PDB file of C-alpha atoms in Angstrom:
ATOM      1  CA  UNK A   1       0.175   0.026   0.016  1.00 46.00           C
ATOM      2  CA  UNK A   2       1.076   3.419  -1.252  1.00 58.00           C
ATOM      3  CA  UNK A   3       0.390   6.982  -1.752  1.00 59.00           C
ATOM      4  CA  UNK A   4      -1.039   6.165  -4.598  1.00 65.00           C
ATOM      5  CA  UNK A   5      -3.923   4.264  -2.497  1.00 57.00           C
ATOM      6  CA  UNK A   6      -5.447   6.852  -0.407  1.00 43.00           C
ATOM      7  CA  UNK A   7      -4.839   9.476  -3.802  1.00 48.00           C
ATOM      8  CA  UNK A   8      -7.693   6.646  -5.814  1.00 59.00           C
ATOM      9  CA  UNK A   9      -9.985   6.336  -3.088  1.00 51.00           C
ATOM     10  CA  UNK A  10     -10.123  10.364  -2.869  1.00 45.00           C
ATOM     11  CA  UNK A  11     -10.426  10.750  -6.603  1.00 51.00           C
ATOM     12  CA  UNK A  12     -13.412   8.446  -7.129  1.00 52.00           C
ATOM     13  CA  UNK A  13     -14.365   9.336  -4.033  1.00 56.00           C
ATOM     14  CA  UNK A  14     -14.547   6.023  -2.201  1.00 49.00           C
ATOM     15  CA  UNK A  15     -14.548   7.202   1.527  1.00 45.00           C
ATOM     16  CA  UNK A  16     -17.191   5.222   2.942  1.00 51.00           C
ATOM     17  CA  UNK A  17     -14.722   5.820   5.968  1.00 47.00           C
ATOM     18  CA  UNK A  18     -15.971   9.468   6.261  1.00 47.00           C
ATOM     19  CA  UNK A  19     -18.268  10.035   8.416  1.00 58.00           C
ATOM     20  CA  UNK A  20     -21.219  12.146   8.085  1.00 67.00           C
ATOM     21  CA  UNK A  21     -21.377  12.933  11.759  1.00 82.00           C
ATOM     22  CA  UNK A  22     -18.600  13.811  14.340  1.00 90.00           C
ATOM     23  CA  UNK A  23     -17.510  10.235  16.325  1.00 91.00           C
ATOM     24  CA  UNK A  24     -19.693   9.574  18.876  1.00 93.00           C
ATOM     25  CA  UNK A  25     -16.859   8.286  20.940  1.00 94.00           C
ATOM     26  CA  UNK A  26     -15.045  11.586  20.434  1.00 95.00           C
ATOM     27  CA  UNK A  27     -18.111  13.619  21.841  1.00 95.00           C
ATOM     28  CA  UNK A  28     -18.112  10.696  24.785  1.00 96.00           C
ATOM     29  CA  UNK A  29     -14.652  10.895  25.622  1.00 97.00           C
ATOM     30  CA  UNK A  30     -12.361  14.073  24.641  1.00 97.00           C
ATOM     31  CA  UNK A  31     -13.286  15.013  28.256  1.00 96.00           C
ATOM     32  CA  UNK A  32     -11.144  12.272  29.539  1.00 96.00           C
ATOM     33  CA  UNK A  33      -8.137  14.556  27.879  1.00 97.00           C
ATOM     34  CA  UNK A  34      -8.612  17.002  30.770  1.00 96.00           C
ATOM     35  CA  UNK A  35      -8.395  19.735  27.846  1.00 97.00           C
ATOM     36  CA  UNK A  36      -9.196  23.666  28.352  1.00 97.00           C
ATOM     37  CA  UNK A  37     -10.507  25.971  25.947  1.00 95.00           C
ATOM     38  CA  UNK A  38      -7.977  26.739  22.993  1.00 97.00           C
ATOM     39  CA  UNK A  39      -6.302  23.835  23.547  1.00 98.00           C
ATOM     40  CA  UNK A  40      -4.630  22.935  20.882  1.00 98.00           C
ATOM     41  CA  UNK A  41      -5.788  19.007  19.307  1.00 98.00           C
ATOM     42  CA  UNK A  42      -3.484  17.316  16.781  1.00 98.00           C
ATOM     43  CA  UNK A  43      -5.224  14.876  14.113  1.00 98.00           C
ATOM     44  CA  UNK A  44      -2.557  12.503  12.210  1.00 98.00           C
ATOM     45  CA  UNK A  45      -4.247  11.300   8.789  1.00 96.00           C
ATOM     46  CA  UNK A  46      -7.232  14.023   9.407  1.00 95.00           C
ATOM     47  CA  UNK A  47      -8.928  13.901   5.562  1.00 92.00           C
ATOM     48  CA  UNK A  48     -12.019  16.481   5.857  1.00 92.00           C
ATOM     49  CA  UNK A  49     -13.372  14.211   9.126  1.00 92.00           C
ATOM     50  CA  UNK A  50     -16.782  16.499  10.596  1.00 93.00           C
ATOM     51  CA  UNK A  51     -14.810  15.640  13.729  1.00 95.00           C
ATOM     52  CA  UNK A  52     -12.563  19.210  13.112  1.00 96.00           C
ATOM     53  CA  UNK A  53     -15.719  21.040  13.154  1.00 95.00           C
ATOM     54  CA  UNK A  54     -16.690  19.745  16.206  1.00 96.00           C
ATOM     55  CA  UNK A  55     -13.889  20.137  17.892  1.00 97.00           C
ATOM     56  CA  UNK A  56     -13.080  24.118  16.916  1.00 97.00           C
ATOM     57  CA  UNK A  57     -17.075  24.831  18.280  1.00 95.00           C
ATOM     58  CA  UNK A  58     -16.172  23.750  21.656  1.00 97.00           C
ATOM     59  CA  UNK A  59     -13.436  25.847  21.757  1.00 97.00           C
ATOM     60  CA  UNK A  60     -10.547  24.041  20.719  1.00 98.00           C
ATOM     61  CA  UNK A  61      -7.551  24.536  18.115  1.00 98.00           C
ATOM     62  CA  UNK A  62      -6.400  21.720  15.757  1.00 98.00           C
ATOM     63  CA  UNK A  63      -3.713  20.938  13.953  1.00 98.00           C
ATOM     64  CA  UNK A  64      -3.549  18.199  11.463  1.00 98.00           C
ATOM     65  CA  UNK A  65      -1.718  16.046   8.991  1.00 97.00           C
ATOM     66  CA  UNK A  66      -3.545  14.478   5.764  1.00 96.00           C
ATOM     67  CA  UNK A  67      -1.243  13.321   2.518  1.00 94.00           C
ATOM     68  CA  UNK A  68      -4.329  14.242  -0.204  1.00 94.00           C
ATOM     69  CA  UNK A  69      -4.821  17.563  -1.114  1.00 95.00           C
ATOM     70  CA  UNK A  70      -8.161  17.359  -2.142  1.00 93.00           C
ATOM     71  CA  UNK A  71      -9.617  15.891   0.548  1.00 93.00           C
ATOM     72  CA  UNK A  72      -7.976  19.248   2.765  1.00 96.00           C
ATOM     73  CA  UNK A  73      -9.713  21.800  -0.030  1.00 96.00           C
ATOM     74  CA  UNK A  74     -12.472  19.774   0.802  1.00 94.00           C
ATOM     75  CA  UNK A  75     -12.294  19.961   4.365  1.00 95.00           C
ATOM     76  CA  UNK A  76     -11.877  24.540   4.550  1.00 97.00           C
ATOM     77  CA  UNK A  77     -14.802  24.364   1.627  1.00 94.00           C
ATOM     78  CA  UNK A  78     -17.300  22.589   4.558  1.00 93.00           C
ATOM     79  CA  UNK A  79     -16.173  24.727   7.350  1.00 95.00           C
ATOM     80  CA  UNK A  80     -16.319  27.714   4.972  1.00 96.00           C
ATOM     81  CA  UNK A  81     -12.875  29.120   5.320  1.00 97.00           C
ATOM     82  CA  UNK A  82     -10.340  30.484   3.112  1.00 97.00           C
ATOM     83  CA  UNK A  83      -7.548  29.171   3.824  1.00 98.00           C
ATOM     84  CA  UNK A  84      -3.808  30.805   3.252  1.00 98.00           C
ATOM     85  CA  UNK A  85      -1.314  28.093   2.254  1.00 98.00           C
ATOM     86  CA  UNK A  86       1.877  28.784   1.937  1.00 98.00           C
ATOM     87  CA  UNK A  87       4.744  25.893   0.686  1.00 98.00           C
ATOM     88  CA  UNK A  88       7.285  24.090   3.567  1.00 97.00           C
ATOM     89  CA  UNK A  89       9.746  22.158   2.730  1.00 95.00           C
ATOM     90  CA  UNK A  90       8.179  19.306   0.899  1.00 97.00           C
ATOM     91  CA  UNK A  91       4.606  20.243   2.669  1.00 98.00           C
ATOM     92  CA  UNK A  92       1.694  22.359   2.095  1.00 98.00           C
ATOM     93  CA  UNK A  93       0.485  25.018   4.801  1.00 98.00           C
ATOM     94  CA  UNK A  94      -3.471  25.199   4.766  1.00 98.00           C
ATOM     95  CA  UNK A  95      -3.808  27.797   7.786  1.00 98.00           C
ATOM     96  CA  UNK A  96      -7.631  29.870   9.093  1.00 98.00           C
ATOM     97  CA  UNK A  97      -8.218  31.077  12.242  1.00 97.00           C
ATOM     98  CA  UNK A  98      -7.089  28.428  15.166  1.00 98.00           C
ATOM     99  CA  UNK A  99      -6.367  25.539  12.149  1.00 98.00           C
ATOM    100  CA  UNK A 100      -3.490  24.001  10.645  1.00 98.00           C
ATOM    101  CA  UNK A 101      -2.867  21.202   8.202  1.00 98.00           C
ATOM    102  CA  UNK A 102      -0.173  19.531   6.837  1.00 98.00           C
ATOM    103  CA  UNK A 103      -0.998  18.477   3.441  1.00 98.00           C
ATOM    104  CA  UNK A 104       2.273  15.738   2.742  1.00 96.00           C
ATOM    105  CA  UNK A 105       3.945  12.866   4.181  1.00 96.00           C
ATOM    106  CA  UNK A 106       3.547  12.676   7.783  1.00 97.00           C
ATOM    107  CA  UNK A 107       7.169  11.603   8.186  1.00 97.00           C
ATOM    108  CA  UNK A 108       7.838  15.485   6.605  1.00 97.00           C
ATOM    109  CA  UNK A 109       6.104  16.710   9.616  1.00 98.00           C
ATOM    110  CA  UNK A 110       7.864  17.869  13.012  1.00 98.00           C
ATOM    111  CA  UNK A 111       7.633  18.560  16.000  1.00 97.00           C
ATOM    112  CA  UNK A 112       9.658  22.719  15.231  1.00 96.00           C
ATOM    113  CA  UNK A 113       6.487  22.805  12.376  1.00 95.00           C
ATOM    114  CA  UNK A 114       4.061  21.529  14.940  1.00 96.00           C
ATOM    115  CA  UNK A 115       4.696  23.978  17.567  1.00 96.00           C
ATOM    116  CA  UNK A 116       3.075  23.585  21.122  1.00 97.00           C
ATOM    117  CA  UNK A 117       0.686  20.400  21.029  1.00 98.00           C
ATOM    118  CA  UNK A 118      -1.495  19.273  23.716  1.00 98.00           C
ATOM    119  CA  UNK A 119      -3.251  16.460  23.042  1.00 98.00           C
ATOM    120  CA  UNK A 120      -3.840  13.513  20.008  1.00 98.00           C
ATOM    121  CA  UNK A 121      -6.504  12.728  18.361  1.00 98.00           C
ATOM    122  CA  UNK A 122      -5.659   9.807  16.457  1.00 97.00           C
ATOM    123  CA  UNK A 123      -8.822   8.211  14.703  1.00 94.00           C
ATOM    124  CA  UNK A 124      -7.930   7.081  11.543  1.00 90.00           C
ATOM    125  CA  UNK A 125      -4.293   7.129  10.940  1.00 95.00           C
ATOM    126  CA  UNK A 126      -2.931   3.813  13.434  1.00 97.00           C
ATOM    127  CA  UNK A 127      -5.474   1.848  11.762  1.00 95.00           C
ATOM    128  CA  UNK A 128      -4.733   3.159   8.064  1.00 93.00           C
ATOM    129  CA  UNK A 129      -1.646   1.686   8.229  1.00 95.00           C
ATOM    130  CA  UNK A 130       0.006  -1.688   7.460  1.00 93.00           C
ATOM    131  CA  UNK A 131       1.337  -3.320   9.961  1.00 94.00           C
ATOM    132  CA  UNK A 132       4.821  -2.433   9.124  1.00 95.00           C
ATOM    133  CA  UNK A 133       4.628   1.000   8.905  1.00 96.00           C
ATOM    134  CA  UNK A 134       2.884   1.209  12.095  1.00 97.00           C
ATOM    135  CA  UNK A 135       6.093   1.068  14.275  1.00 98.00           C
ATOM    136  CA  UNK A 136       8.240   3.785  12.769  1.00 97.00           C
ATOM    137  CA  UNK A 137       4.420   5.527  12.411  1.00 98.00           C
ATOM    138  CA  UNK A 138       4.069   5.697  16.055  1.00 98.00           C
ATOM    139  CA  UNK A 139       7.342   6.608  17.423  1.00 98.00           C
ATOM    140  CA  UNK A 140       7.190   9.579  14.846  1.00 98.00           C
ATOM    141  CA  UNK A 141       3.907   9.987  16.325  1.00 98.00           C
ATOM    142  CA  UNK A 142       5.317  10.284  20.031  1.00 98.00           C
ATOM    143  CA  UNK A 143       7.825  12.304  18.937  1.00 98.00           C
ATOM    144  CA  UNK A 144       6.859  15.727  17.187  1.00 98.00           C
ATOM    145  CA  UNK A 145       4.245  16.206  19.572  1.00 98.00           C
ATOM    146  CA  UNK A 146       6.038  15.427  22.706  1.00 97.00           C
ATOM    147  CA  UNK A 147       4.899  12.251  23.772  1.00 97.00           C
ATOM    148  CA  UNK A 148       1.596  14.559  24.617  1.00 97.00           C
ATOM    149  CA  UNK A 149      -1.723  12.418  25.721  1.00 98.00           C
ATOM    150  CA  UNK A 150      -3.667  10.693  23.385  1.00 98.00           C
ATOM    151  CA  UNK A 151      -6.997   9.448  22.252  1.00 98.00           C
ATOM    152  CA  UNK A 152      -6.935   6.355  20.265  1.00 98.00           C
ATOM    153  CA  UNK A 153      -9.932   4.671  18.169  1.00 97.00           C
ATOM    154  CA  UNK A 154      -9.363   1.769  16.610  1.00 96.00           C
ATOM    155  CA  UNK A 155     -10.574  -1.201  15.366  1.00 96.00           C
ATOM    156  CA  UNK A 156      -9.803  -5.266  16.207  1.00 96.00           C
ATOM    157  CA  UNK A 157     -11.726  -8.325  14.640  1.00 96.00           C
ATOM    158  CA  UNK A 158     -10.327 -11.265  12.613  1.00 95.00           C
ATOM    159  CA  UNK A 159      -8.336  -9.649   9.957  1.00 93.00           C
ATOM    160  CA  UNK A 160      -8.498 -13.235   8.033  1.00 94.00           C
ATOM    161  CA  UNK A 161     -11.829 -12.657   7.520  1.00 95.00           C
ATOM    162  CA  UNK A 162     -11.417  -9.097   6.095  1.00 92.00           C
ATOM    163  CA  UNK A 163      -8.347  -7.349   3.802  1.00 88.00           C
ATOM    164  CA  UNK A 164      -8.066  -3.386   5.770  1.00 86.00           C
ATOM    165  CA  UNK A 165      -8.001  -0.936   5.684  1.00 91.00           C
ATOM    166  CA  UNK A 166      -9.299  -0.327   8.245  1.00 93.00           C
ATOM    167  CA  UNK A 167      -6.721  -2.286   9.627  1.00 95.00           C
ATOM    168  CA  UNK A 168      -6.932  -4.771  13.181  1.00 96.00           C
ATOM    169  CA  UNK A 169      -5.524  -3.238  16.064  1.00 97.00           C
ATOM    170  CA  UNK A 170      -5.041  -5.857  19.305  1.00 97.00           C
ATOM    171  CA  UNK A 171      -4.918  -4.774  22.699  1.00 97.00           C
ATOM    172  CA  UNK A 172      -0.841  -6.540  22.573  1.00 98.00           C
ATOM    173  CA  UNK A 173      -0.057  -3.890  19.330  1.00 98.00           C
ATOM    174  CA  UNK A 174      -1.254  -0.824  21.337  1.00 98.00           C
ATOM    175  CA  UNK A 175       0.657  -2.329  24.186  1.00 98.00           C
ATOM    176  CA  UNK A 176       3.487  -3.002  22.456  1.00 98.00           C
ATOM    177  CA  UNK A 177       3.568   0.696  20.118  1.00 98.00           C
ATOM    178  CA  UNK A 178       2.693   2.556  23.393  1.00 98.00           C
ATOM    179  CA  UNK A 179       3.048   0.684  26.856  1.00 96.00           C
ATOM    180  CA  UNK A 180       7.433   2.033  27.192  1.00 96.00           C
ATOM    181  CA  UNK A 181       5.762   5.759  26.774  1.00 96.00           C
ATOM    182  CA  UNK A 182       2.549   6.044  28.362  1.00 98.00           C
ATOM    183  CA  UNK A 183       0.074   5.052  31.514  1.00 97.00           C
ATOM    184  CA  UNK A 184      -2.808   2.701  29.191  1.00 98.00           C
ATOM    185  CA  UNK A 185      -6.678   2.597  29.789  1.00 97.00           C
ATOM    186  CA  UNK A 186      -9.256   1.230  27.265  1.00 98.00           C
ATOM    187  CA  UNK A 187     -12.121   3.458  28.601  1.00 97.00           C
ATOM    188  CA  UNK A 188     -15.122   1.411  26.096  1.00 97.00           C
ATOM    189  CA  UNK A 189     -15.136  -1.043  23.539  1.00 97.00           C
ATOM    190  CA  UNK A 190     -18.450  -1.250  21.758  1.00 95.00           C
ATOM    191  CA  UNK A 191     -19.781  -3.657  18.403  1.00 96.00           C
ATOM    192  CA  UNK A 192     -19.437  -1.959  15.605  1.00 93.00           C
ATOM    193  CA  UNK A 193     -23.139  -2.203  13.334  1.00 91.00           C
ATOM    194  CA  UNK A 194     -22.667  -4.928  11.048  1.00 92.00           C
ATOM    195  CA  UNK A 195     -19.493  -5.901  11.742  1.00 93.00           C
ATOM    196  CA  UNK A 196     -16.465  -4.762  10.107  1.00 93.00           C
ATOM    197  CA  UNK A 197     -17.894  -4.087   6.488  1.00 89.00           C
ATOM    198  CA  UNK A 198     -20.312  -6.419   6.541  1.00 91.00           C
ATOM    199  CA  UNK A 199     -18.591  -9.453   7.184  1.00 94.00           C
ATOM    200  CA  UNK A 200     -17.412 -10.025  10.828  1.00 95.00           C
ATOM    201  CA  UNK A 201     -17.341  -9.419  14.122  1.00 96.00           C
ATOM    202  CA  UNK A 202     -15.651  -5.986  15.048  1.00 95.00           C
ATOM    203  CA  UNK A 203     -14.844  -3.800  18.061  1.00 96.00           C
ATOM    204  CA  UNK A 204     -14.258  -0.367  18.514  1.00 95.00           C
ATOM    205  CA  UNK A 205     -12.424   0.614  20.963  1.00 97.00           C
ATOM    206  CA  UNK A 206     -11.069   3.889  22.284  1.00 98.00           C
ATOM    207  CA  UNK A 207      -8.115   4.005  24.587  1.00 98.00           C
ATOM    208  CA  UNK A 208      -6.431   7.101  26.469  1.00 98.00           C
ATOM    209  CA  UNK A 209      -2.848   7.667  26.813  1.00 98.00           C
ATOM    210  CA  UNK A 210      -1.232   9.357  29.430  1.00 97.00           C
ATOM    211  CA  UNK A 211       2.099  10.053  30.858  1.00 89.00           C
ATOM    212  CA  UNK A 212       1.742  10.648  33.983  1.00 77.00           C
ATOM    213  CA  UNK A 213       4.826   9.939  35.546  1.00 60.00           C
TER     214      UNK A 213
END
């Protein structure tokens, strides 16, 4: 799987992963991050998720990264915002009031570029990446956000029955990536209505990752 996979998905409007409303698991559990108004939340591989509009309306500031530029064009159009667009190295920086999105390879995003981040909301990044990329991604994410607390949403199902993405992420894998840096709490585990792509039972797990040391 490479960048062309996602460019093709967006070009063909094959975006069943895009929800038509804010993720209820975010709405129900964002307070677990204990953030104050004006806090900066980083959303990796954000797409044009309606979660962004919901977070902005609740007083948070958003930074994000996304591979596909058309997704971000649609995001700002749907937000009724006219972004200022600049080029920063190999990335494009879309900026408007309380929102900054970096378009391009997430591995080109640096801590210096992001600035201070108060929390991470990973709703679609870890589950979108093949297993050989996930260790590099999780290490990079912690590096560029200075191990800020995370609200992580992941699916768990029988990967032998359904081809990802979204990929199945077991409790053991979450621990493998993050146990050395965070205290891990499984906040809630819910059944995915209709299963994963209608083919097998699946759970949607919400994890709280905090560095309370």
